[in-house]
């Protein structure tokens, strides 16, 4: 997505925020760009082009996810099929919401993001691999970059842990504490 300052209202417009489930938002992703006035797909929109079909990595420009705080934005991206978003910078709340919802936001210097855009244009369809285990981002044409992820967030993503899952990892200690303090039910 060769655009800077993509805000959360573009990611998932407000008229689609009337539900609390975490699924079903993918069809509304980038609605105002992805659809024509009659609701049909916009053939000029990047994600509607054949080479973007089935993509799990979204490449974007700086300040991705800016604007109002809405957890629905990562929900929509994930529901659409994205697992990784690469950009030079992200809005802080959006960045944190990605991790909390099992997505990997990767910050790369603008020069490397520009290189990835060029490679994607030269090698369409373009395949990029984000290996969280080895913390490497690679392609089949010689690109390689280190992925910097805090150890705790990396652990949570690798083990599919959300806030509840993190708590349940310590269930035995919680039970011991409750028993020792007469709190067990």
mmCIF file with all atom_site columns, C-alpha atoms in Angstrom:
data_model
loop_
_atom_site.group_PDB
_atom_site.id
_atom_site.type_symbol
_atom_site.label_atom_id
_atom_site.label_alt_id
_atom_site.label_comp_id
_atom_site.label_asym_id
_atom_site.label_entity_id
_atom_site.label_seq_id
_atom_site.pdbx_PDB_ins_code
_atom_site.Cartn_x
_atom_site.Cartn_y
_atom_site.Cartn_z
_atom_site.occupancy
_atom_site.B_iso_or_equiv
_atom_site.pdbx_formal_charge
_atom_site.auth_seq_id
_atom_site.auth_comp_id
_atom_site.auth_asym_id
_atom_site.auth_atom_id
_atom_site.pdbx_PDB_model_num
ATOM 1   C CA . UNK A 1 1   ? 0.000   0.000   0.000   1.00 0.00 ? 1   UNK A CA 1
ATOM 2   C CA . UNK A 1 2   ? 2.007   2.880   -1.334  1.00 0.00 ? 2   UNK A CA 1
ATOM 3   C CA . UNK A 1 3   ? 0.406   5.507   0.924   1.00 0.00 ? 3   UNK A CA 1
ATOM 4   C CA . UNK A 1 4   ? 1.584   7.385   3.997   1.00 0.00 ? 4   UNK A CA 1
ATOM 5   C CA . UNK A 1 5   ? -0.592  8.376   6.958   1.00 0.00 ? 5   UNK A CA 1
ATOM 6   C CA . UNK A 1 6   ? -3.184  5.639   6.461   1.00 0.00 ? 6   UNK A CA 1
ATOM 7   C CA . UNK A 1 7   ? -5.565  6.294   9.335   1.00 0.00 ? 7   UNK A CA 1
ATOM 8   C CA . UNK A 1 8   ? -7.831  3.909   11.191  1.00 0.00 ? 8   UNK A CA 1
ATOM 9   C CA . UNK A 1 9   ? -10.939 5.401   9.570   1.00 0.00 ? 9   UNK A CA 1
ATOM 10  C CA . UNK A 1 10  ? -9.552  4.371   6.177   1.00 0.00 ? 10  UNK A CA 1
ATOM 11  C CA . UNK A 1 11  ? -8.573  0.944   7.490   1.00 0.00 ? 11  UNK A CA 1
ATOM 12  C CA . UNK A 1 12  ? -12.102 0.305   8.802   1.00 0.00 ? 12  UNK A CA 1
ATOM 13  C CA . UNK A 1 13  ? -14.638 3.125   8.359   1.00 0.00 ? 13  UNK A CA 1
ATOM 14  C CA . UNK A 1 14  ? -16.818 4.018   11.341  1.00 0.00 ? 14  UNK A CA 1
ATOM 15  C CA . UNK A 1 15  ? -20.079 2.820   9.771   1.00 0.00 ? 15  UNK A CA 1
ATOM 16  C CA . UNK A 1 16  ? -18.810 -0.770  10.124  1.00 0.00 ? 16  UNK A CA 1
ATOM 17  C CA . UNK A 1 17  ? -18.017 -0.578  13.858  1.00 0.00 ? 17  UNK A CA 1
ATOM 18  C CA . UNK A 1 18  ? -21.450 -1.534  15.151  1.00 0.00 ? 18  UNK A CA 1
ATOM 19  C CA . UNK A 1 19  ? -20.541 -5.017  16.309  1.00 0.00 ? 19  UNK A CA 1
ATOM 20  C CA . UNK A 1 20  ? -18.300 -6.290  19.061  1.00 0.00 ? 20  UNK A CA 1
ATOM 21  C CA . UNK A 1 21  ? -17.228 -9.609  17.530  1.00 0.00 ? 21  UNK A CA 1
ATOM 22  C CA . UNK A 1 22  ? -13.631 -9.712  16.360  1.00 0.00 ? 22  UNK A CA 1
ATOM 23  C CA . UNK A 1 23  ? -14.493 -11.355 13.045  1.00 0.00 ? 23  UNK A CA 1
ATOM 24  C CA . UNK A 1 24  ? -16.296 -10.296 9.902   1.00 0.00 ? 24  UNK A CA 1
ATOM 25  C CA . UNK A 1 25  ? -14.502 -6.982  9.427   1.00 0.00 ? 25  UNK A CA 1
ATOM 26  C CA . UNK A 1 26  ? -12.191 -8.069  6.592   1.00 0.00 ? 26  UNK A CA 1
ATOM 27  C CA . UNK A 1 27  ? -14.767 -7.445  3.879   1.00 0.00 ? 27  UNK A CA 1
ATOM 28  C CA . UNK A 1 28  ? -14.918 -3.782  4.944   1.00 0.00 ? 28  UNK A CA 1
ATOM 29  C CA . UNK A 1 29  ? -11.138 -3.229  5.002   1.00 0.00 ? 29  UNK A CA 1
ATOM 30  C CA . UNK A 1 30  ? -10.185 0.004   3.203   1.00 0.00 ? 30  UNK A CA 1
ATOM 31  C CA . UNK A 1 31  ? -13.811 0.260   2.066   1.00 0.00 ? 31  UNK A CA 1
ATOM 32  C CA . UNK A 1 32  ? -13.635 3.808   0.711   1.00 0.00 ? 32  UNK A CA 1
ATOM 33  C CA . UNK A 1 33  ? -10.616 2.961   -1.434  1.00 0.00 ? 33  UNK A CA 1
ATOM 34  C CA . UNK A 1 34  ? -11.515 -0.640  -2.275  1.00 0.00 ? 34  UNK A CA 1
ATOM 35  C CA . UNK A 1 35  ? -15.050 0.081   -3.500  1.00 0.00 ? 35  UNK A CA 1
ATOM 36  C CA . UNK A 1 36  ? -16.596 2.284   -6.136  1.00 0.00 ? 36  UNK A CA 1
ATOM 37  C CA . UNK A 1 37  ? -19.664 4.382   -5.334  1.00 0.00 ? 37  UNK A CA 1
ATOM 38  C CA . UNK A 1 38  ? -21.972 1.541   -6.416  1.00 0.00 ? 38  UNK A CA 1
ATOM 39  C CA . UNK A 1 39  ? -20.215 -0.841  -3.974  1.00 0.00 ? 39  UNK A CA 1
ATOM 40  C CA . UNK A 1 40  ? -18.420 -2.851  -6.649  1.00 0.00 ? 40  UNK A CA 1
ATOM 41  C CA . UNK A 1 41  ? -14.668 -3.512  -6.330  1.00 0.00 ? 41  UNK A CA 1
ATOM 42  C CA . UNK A 1 42  ? -12.404 -0.664  -7.427  1.00 0.00 ? 42  UNK A CA 1
ATOM 43  C CA . UNK A 1 43  ? -10.021 -2.272  -9.968  1.00 0.00 ? 43  UNK A CA 1
ATOM 44  C CA . UNK A 1 44  ? -7.456  0.492   -9.363  1.00 0.00 ? 44  UNK A CA 1
ATOM 45  C CA . UNK A 1 45  ? -7.097  -0.235  -5.639  1.00 0.00 ? 45  UNK A CA 1
ATOM 46  C CA . UNK A 1 46  ? -3.855  -2.056  -4.801  1.00 0.00 ? 46  UNK A CA 1
ATOM 47  C CA . UNK A 1 47  ? -5.430  -4.892  -2.842  1.00 0.00 ? 47  UNK A CA 1
ATOM 48  C CA . UNK A 1 48  ? -8.004  -5.606  -5.556  1.00 0.00 ? 48  UNK A CA 1
ATOM 49  C CA . UNK A 1 49  ? -5.313  -6.437  -8.103  1.00 0.00 ? 49  UNK A CA 1
ATOM 50  C CA . UNK A 1 50  ? -4.643  -10.132 -8.822  1.00 0.00 ? 50  UNK A CA 1
ATOM 51  C CA . UNK A 1 51  ? -1.058  -10.103 -7.475  1.00 0.00 ? 51  UNK A CA 1
ATOM 52  C CA . UNK A 1 52  ? -2.343  -9.011  -4.034  1.00 0.00 ? 52  UNK A CA 1
ATOM 53  C CA . UNK A 1 53  ? -4.789  -11.901 -3.663  1.00 0.00 ? 53  UNK A CA 1
ATOM 54  C CA . UNK A 1 54  ? -4.016  -14.025 -0.621  1.00 0.00 ? 54  UNK A CA 1
ATOM 55  C CA . UNK A 1 55  ? -1.308  -11.675 0.677   1.00 0.00 ? 55  UNK A CA 1
ATOM 56  C CA . UNK A 1 56  ? -0.484  -12.079 4.355   1.00 0.00 ? 56  UNK A CA 1
ATOM 57  C CA . UNK A 1 57  ? 2.073   -9.251  4.549   1.00 0.00 ? 57  UNK A CA 1
ATOM 58  C CA . UNK A 1 58  ? 1.046   -5.632  4.009   1.00 0.00 ? 58  UNK A CA 1
ATOM 59  C CA . UNK A 1 59  ? 3.742   -3.159  3.009   1.00 0.00 ? 59  UNK A CA 1
ATOM 60  C CA . UNK A 1 60  ? 2.922   0.462   3.809   1.00 0.00 ? 60  UNK A CA 1
ATOM 61  C CA . UNK A 1 61  ? 4.462   3.900   4.164   1.00 0.00 ? 61  UNK A CA 1
ATOM 62  C CA . UNK A 1 62  ? 5.093   5.912   7.336   1.00 0.00 ? 62  UNK A CA 1
ATOM 63  C CA . UNK A 1 63  ? 2.601   6.580   10.120  1.00 0.00 ? 63  UNK A CA 1
ATOM 64  C CA . UNK A 1 64  ? 0.370   3.597   9.385   1.00 0.00 ? 64  UNK A CA 1
ATOM 65  C CA . UNK A 1 65  ? -2.642  3.293   11.695  1.00 0.00 ? 65  UNK A CA 1
ATOM 66  C CA . UNK A 1 66  ? -2.773  6.949   12.717  1.00 0.00 ? 66  UNK A CA 1
ATOM 67  C CA . UNK A 1 67  ? -6.011  8.651   13.725  1.00 0.00 ? 67  UNK A CA 1
ATOM 68  C CA . UNK A 1 68  ? -8.551  7.587   16.288  1.00 0.00 ? 68  UNK A CA 1
ATOM 69  C CA . UNK A 1 69  ? -7.878  4.590   18.477  1.00 0.00 ? 69  UNK A CA 1
ATOM 70  C CA . UNK A 1 70  ? -9.960  1.622   17.380  1.00 0.00 ? 70  UNK A CA 1
ATOM 71  C CA . UNK A 1 71  ? -9.147  -1.990  17.992  1.00 0.00 ? 71  UNK A CA 1
ATOM 72  C CA . UNK A 1 72  ? -11.332 -2.818  15.001  1.00 0.00 ? 72  UNK A CA 1
ATOM 73  C CA . UNK A 1 73  ? -8.482  -1.738  12.678  1.00 0.00 ? 73  UNK A CA 1
ATOM 74  C CA . UNK A 1 74  ? -6.205  -4.701  13.471  1.00 0.00 ? 74  UNK A CA 1
ATOM 75  C CA . UNK A 1 75  ? -9.286  -6.947  13.594  1.00 0.00 ? 75  UNK A CA 1
ATOM 76  C CA . UNK A 1 76  ? -10.148 -5.950  10.007  1.00 0.00 ? 76  UNK A CA 1
ATOM 77  C CA . UNK A 1 77  ? -6.575  -6.421  8.782   1.00 0.00 ? 77  UNK A CA 1
ATOM 78  C CA . UNK A 1 78  ? -6.312  -9.830  10.435  1.00 0.00 ? 78  UNK A CA 1
ATOM 79  C CA . UNK A 1 79  ? -9.752  -10.934 9.233   1.00 0.00 ? 79  UNK A CA 1
ATOM 80  C CA . UNK A 1 80  ? -8.739  -9.979  5.690   1.00 0.00 ? 80  UNK A CA 1
ATOM 81  C CA . UNK A 1 81  ? -5.723  -12.273 6.008   1.00 0.00 ? 81  UNK A CA 1
ATOM 82  C CA . UNK A 1 82  ? -2.823  -10.033 6.978   1.00 0.00 ? 82  UNK A CA 1
ATOM 83  C CA . UNK A 1 83  ? -0.502  -11.371 9.665   1.00 0.00 ? 83  UNK A CA 1
ATOM 84  C CA . UNK A 1 84  ? 2.353   -8.875  9.218   1.00 0.00 ? 84  UNK A CA 1
ATOM 85  C CA . UNK A 1 85  ? 2.431   -5.152  8.468   1.00 0.00 ? 85  UNK A CA 1
ATOM 86  C CA . UNK A 1 86  ? 5.683   -3.480  7.460   1.00 0.00 ? 86  UNK A CA 1
ATOM 87  C CA . UNK A 1 87  ? 6.106   0.294   7.594   1.00 0.00 ? 87  UNK A CA 1
ATOM 88  C CA . UNK A 1 88  ? 8.701   2.866   8.646   1.00 0.00 ? 88  UNK A CA 1
ATOM 89  C CA . UNK A 1 89  ? 6.464   3.965   11.527  1.00 0.00 ? 89  UNK A CA 1
ATOM 90  C CA . UNK A 1 90  ? 3.115   3.251   13.140  1.00 0.00 ? 90  UNK A CA 1
ATOM 91  C CA . UNK A 1 91  ? 0.785   5.168   15.411  1.00 0.00 ? 91  UNK A CA 1
ATOM 92  C CA . UNK A 1 92  ? 1.602   3.955   18.941  1.00 0.00 ? 92  UNK A CA 1
ATOM 93  C CA . UNK A 1 93  ? -1.867  2.714   19.901  1.00 0.00 ? 93  UNK A CA 1
ATOM 94  C CA . UNK A 1 94  ? -2.308  0.895   16.591  1.00 0.00 ? 94  UNK A CA 1
ATOM 95  C CA . UNK A 1 95  ? 1.156   -0.670  16.957  1.00 0.00 ? 95  UNK A CA 1
ATOM 96  C CA . UNK A 1 96  ? 0.321   -1.999  20.423  1.00 0.00 ? 96  UNK A CA 1
ATOM 97  C CA . UNK A 1 97  ? -3.128  -3.203  19.300  1.00 0.00 ? 97  UNK A CA 1
ATOM 98  C CA . UNK A 1 98  ? -1.483  -5.266  16.563  1.00 0.00 ? 98  UNK A CA 1
ATOM 99  C CA . UNK A 1 99  ? 0.528   -7.250  19.103  1.00 0.00 ? 99  UNK A CA 1
ATOM 100 C CA . UNK A 1 100 ? -2.491  -7.666  21.375  1.00 0.00 ? 100 UNK A CA 1
ATOM 101 C CA . UNK A 1 101 ? -4.403  -9.129  18.430  1.00 0.00 ? 101 UNK A CA 1
ATOM 102 C CA . UNK A 1 102 ? -1.726  -11.539 17.223  1.00 0.00 ? 102 UNK A CA 1
ATOM 103 C CA . UNK A 1 103 ? -0.338  -9.484  14.335  1.00 0.00 ? 103 UNK A CA 1
ATOM 104 C CA . UNK A 1 104 ? 3.293   -8.541  13.808  1.00 0.00 ? 104 UNK A CA 1
ATOM 105 C CA . UNK A 1 105 ? 3.956   -4.878  12.993  1.00 0.00 ? 105 UNK A CA 1
ATOM 106 C CA . UNK A 1 106 ? 7.510   -4.473  11.675  1.00 0.00 ? 106 UNK A CA 1
ATOM 107 C CA . UNK A 1 107 ? 9.267   -1.111  11.680  1.00 0.00 ? 107 UNK A CA 1
ATOM 108 C CA . UNK A 1 108 ? 11.933  -0.766  9.004   1.00 0.00 ? 108 UNK A CA 1
ATOM 109 C CA . UNK A 1 109 ? 13.911  2.296   7.916   1.00 0.00 ? 109 UNK A CA 1
ATOM 110 C CA . UNK A 1 110 ? 12.283  4.209   5.043   1.00 0.00 ? 110 UNK A CA 1
ATOM 111 C CA . UNK A 1 111 ? 15.139  3.194   2.713   1.00 0.00 ? 111 UNK A CA 1
ATOM 112 C CA . UNK A 1 112 ? 14.423  -0.497  3.284   1.00 0.00 ? 112 UNK A CA 1
ATOM 113 C CA . UNK A 1 113 ? 10.678  0.004   2.853   1.00 0.00 ? 113 UNK A CA 1
ATOM 114 C CA . UNK A 1 114 ? 11.380  1.824   -0.421  1.00 0.00 ? 114 UNK A CA 1
ATOM 115 C CA . UNK A 1 115 ? 13.589  -1.082  -1.505  1.00 0.00 ? 115 UNK A CA 1
ATOM 116 C CA . UNK A 1 116 ? 10.757  -3.522  -0.744  1.00 0.00 ? 116 UNK A CA 1
ATOM 117 C CA . UNK A 1 117 ? 8.307   -1.455  -2.805  1.00 0.00 ? 117 UNK A CA 1
ATOM 118 C CA . UNK A 1 118 ? 10.776  -1.510  -5.709  1.00 0.00 ? 118 UNK A CA 1
ATOM 119 C CA . UNK A 1 119 ? 11.312  -5.253  -5.386  1.00 0.00 ? 119 UNK A CA 1
ATOM 120 C CA . UNK A 1 120 ? 7.550   -5.843  -5.249  1.00 0.00 ? 120 UNK A CA 1
ATOM 121 C CA . UNK A 1 121 ? 7.124   -3.867  -8.479  1.00 0.00 ? 121 UNK A CA 1
ATOM 122 C CA . UNK A 1 122 ? 9.966   -5.730  -10.209 1.00 0.00 ? 122 UNK A CA 1
ATOM 123 C CA . UNK A 1 123 ? 9.015   -9.238  -9.103  1.00 0.00 ? 123 UNK A CA 1
ATOM 124 C CA . UNK A 1 124 ? 5.199   -9.298  -9.073  1.00 0.00 ? 124 UNK A CA 1
ATOM 125 C CA . UNK A 1 125 ? 3.872   -11.492 -7.662  1.00 0.00 ? 125 UNK A CA 1
ATOM 126 C CA . UNK A 1 126 ? 6.327   -10.785 -4.860  1.00 0.00 ? 126 UNK A CA 1
ATOM 127 C CA . UNK A 1 127 ? 6.938   -13.125 -1.945  1.00 0.00 ? 127 UNK A CA 1
ATOM 128 C CA . UNK A 1 128 ? 8.380   -11.915 1.323   1.00 0.00 ? 128 UNK A CA 1
ATOM 129 C CA . UNK A 1 129 ? 8.922   -14.083 4.393   1.00 0.00 ? 129 UNK A CA 1
ATOM 130 C CA . UNK A 1 130 ? 8.790   -12.823 7.972   1.00 0.00 ? 130 UNK A CA 1
ATOM 131 C CA . UNK A 1 131 ? 10.351  -15.447 10.241  1.00 0.00 ? 131 UNK A CA 1
ATOM 132 C CA . UNK A 1 132 ? 9.668   -14.428 13.821  1.00 0.00 ? 132 UNK A CA 1
ATOM 133 C CA . UNK A 1 133 ? 11.583  -17.410 15.201  1.00 0.00 ? 133 UNK A CA 1
ATOM 134 C CA . UNK A 1 134 ? 14.859  -16.274 13.575  1.00 0.00 ? 134 UNK A CA 1
ATOM 135 C CA . UNK A 1 135 ? 13.765  -12.622 13.531  1.00 0.00 ? 135 UNK A CA 1
ATOM 136 C CA . UNK A 1 136 ? 14.528  -12.292 9.812   1.00 0.00 ? 136 UNK A CA 1
ATOM 137 C CA . UNK A 1 137 ? 12.650  -10.740 6.915   1.00 0.00 ? 137 UNK A CA 1
ATOM 138 C CA . UNK A 1 138 ? 13.749  -12.197 3.558   1.00 0.00 ? 138 UNK A CA 1
ATOM 139 C CA . UNK A 1 139 ? 12.808  -12.596 -0.076  1.00 0.00 ? 139 UNK A CA 1
ATOM 140 C CA . UNK A 1 140 ? 14.032  -14.971 -2.794  1.00 0.00 ? 140 UNK A CA 1
ATOM 141 C CA . UNK A 1 141 ? 16.027  -12.183 -4.474  1.00 0.00 ? 141 UNK A CA 1
ATOM 142 C CA . UNK A 1 142 ? 18.598  -11.474 -1.763  1.00 0.00 ? 142 UNK A CA 1
ATOM 143 C CA . UNK A 1 143 ? 16.792  -9.064  0.550   1.00 0.00 ? 143 UNK A CA 1
ATOM 144 C CA . UNK A 1 144 ? 17.364  -9.646  4.245   1.00 0.00 ? 144 UNK A CA 1
ATOM 145 C CA . UNK A 1 145 ? 16.596  -7.524  7.292   1.00 0.00 ? 145 UNK A CA 1
ATOM 146 C CA . UNK A 1 146 ? 16.541  -8.187  11.000  1.00 0.00 ? 146 UNK A CA 1
ATOM 147 C CA . UNK A 1 147 ? 13.146  -7.979  12.694  1.00 0.00 ? 147 UNK A CA 1
ATOM 148 C CA . UNK A 1 148 ? 13.387  -6.238  16.066  1.00 0.00 ? 148 UNK A CA 1
ATOM 149 C CA . UNK A 1 149 ? 10.698  -7.485  18.456  1.00 0.00 ? 149 UNK A CA 1
ATOM 150 C CA . UNK A 1 150 ? 10.745  -7.199  22.242  1.00 0.00 ? 150 UNK A CA 1
ATOM 151 C CA . UNK A 1 151 ? 11.260  -10.670 23.796  1.00 0.00 ? 151 UNK A CA 1
ATOM 152 C CA . UNK A 1 152 ? 7.923   -10.680 25.665  1.00 0.00 ? 152 UNK A CA 1
ATOM 153 C CA . UNK A 1 153 ? 5.941   -9.705  22.553  1.00 0.00 ? 153 UNK A CA 1
ATOM 154 C CA . UNK A 1 154 ? 7.863   -12.224 20.475  1.00 0.00 ? 154 UNK A CA 1
ATOM 155 C CA . UNK A 1 155 ? 7.035   -14.953 23.024  1.00 0.00 ? 155 UNK A CA 1
ATOM 156 C CA . UNK A 1 156 ? 3.335   -14.032 22.952  1.00 0.00 ? 156 UNK A CA 1
ATOM 157 C CA . UNK A 1 157 ? 3.172   -14.057 19.151  1.00 0.00 ? 157 UNK A CA 1
ATOM 158 C CA . UNK A 1 158 ? 5.100   -17.313 18.807  1.00 0.00 ? 158 UNK A CA 1
ATOM 159 C CA . UNK A 1 159 ? 2.790   -19.017 21.308  1.00 0.00 ? 159 UNK A CA 1
ATOM 160 C CA . UNK A 1 160 ? -0.464  -17.398 20.187  1.00 0.00 ? 160 UNK A CA 1
ATOM 161 C CA . UNK A 1 161 ? -1.039  -15.731 23.543  1.00 0.00 ? 161 UNK A CA 1
ATOM 162 C CA . UNK A 1 162 ? -3.466  -12.898 24.155  1.00 0.00 ? 162 UNK A CA 1
ATOM 163 C CA . UNK A 1 163 ? -3.964  -11.224 27.558  1.00 0.00 ? 163 UNK A CA 1
ATOM 164 C CA . UNK A 1 164 ? -6.002  -14.169 28.870  1.00 0.00 ? 164 UNK A CA 1
ATOM 165 C CA . UNK A 1 165 ? -3.539  -16.699 27.502  1.00 0.00 ? 165 UNK A CA 1
ATOM 166 C CA . UNK A 1 166 ? -0.694  -14.863 29.221  1.00 0.00 ? 166 UNK A CA 1
ATOM 167 C CA . UNK A 1 167 ? -2.571  -15.064 32.515  1.00 0.00 ? 167 UNK A CA 1
ATOM 168 C CA . UNK A 1 168 ? -3.331  -18.766 32.048  1.00 0.00 ? 168 UNK A CA 1
ATOM 169 C CA . UNK A 1 169 ? 0.391   -19.459 31.605  1.00 0.00 ? 169 UNK A CA 1
ATOM 170 C CA . UNK A 1 170 ? 0.644   -18.656 35.323  1.00 0.00 ? 170 UNK A CA 1
ATOM 171 C CA . UNK A 1 171 ? -2.503  -20.489 36.399  1.00 0.00 ? 171 UNK A CA 1
ATOM 172 C CA . UNK A 1 172 ? -0.626  -22.828 38.748  1.00 0.00 ? 172 UNK A CA 1
ATOM 173 C CA . UNK A 1 173 ? 1.020   -19.901 40.571  1.00 0.00 ? 173 UNK A CA 1
ATOM 174 C CA . UNK A 1 174 ? -2.296  -18.070 40.778  1.00 0.00 ? 174 UNK A CA 1
ATOM 175 C CA . UNK A 1 175 ? -3.936  -21.188 42.265  1.00 0.00 ? 175 UNK A CA 1
ATOM 176 C CA . UNK A 1 176 ? -1.096  -21.568 44.776  1.00 0.00 ? 176 UNK A CA 1
ATOM 177 C CA . UNK A 1 177 ? -1.451  -17.928 45.820  1.00 0.00 ? 177 UNK A CA 1
ATOM 178 C CA . UNK A 1 178 ? -5.216  -18.249 46.177  1.00 0.00 ? 178 UNK A CA 1
ATOM 179 C CA . UNK A 1 179 ? -4.851  -21.415 48.259  1.00 0.00 ? 179 UNK A CA 1
ATOM 180 C CA . UNK A 1 180 ? -2.169  -19.854 50.479  1.00 0.00 ? 180 UNK A CA 1
ATOM 181 C CA . UNK A 1 181 ? -4.344  -16.812 51.123  1.00 0.00 ? 181 UNK A CA 1
ATOM 182 C CA . UNK A 1 182 ? -7.673  -18.579 51.577  1.00 0.00 ? 182 UNK A CA 1
ATOM 183 C CA . UNK A 1 183 ? -9.006  -17.275 48.274  1.00 0.00 ? 183 UNK A CA 1
ATOM 184 C CA . UNK A 1 184 ? -9.550  -20.590 46.505  1.00 0.00 ? 184 UNK A CA 1
ATOM 185 C CA . UNK A 1 185 ? -13.152 -21.301 45.600  1.00 0.00 ? 185 UNK A CA 1
#
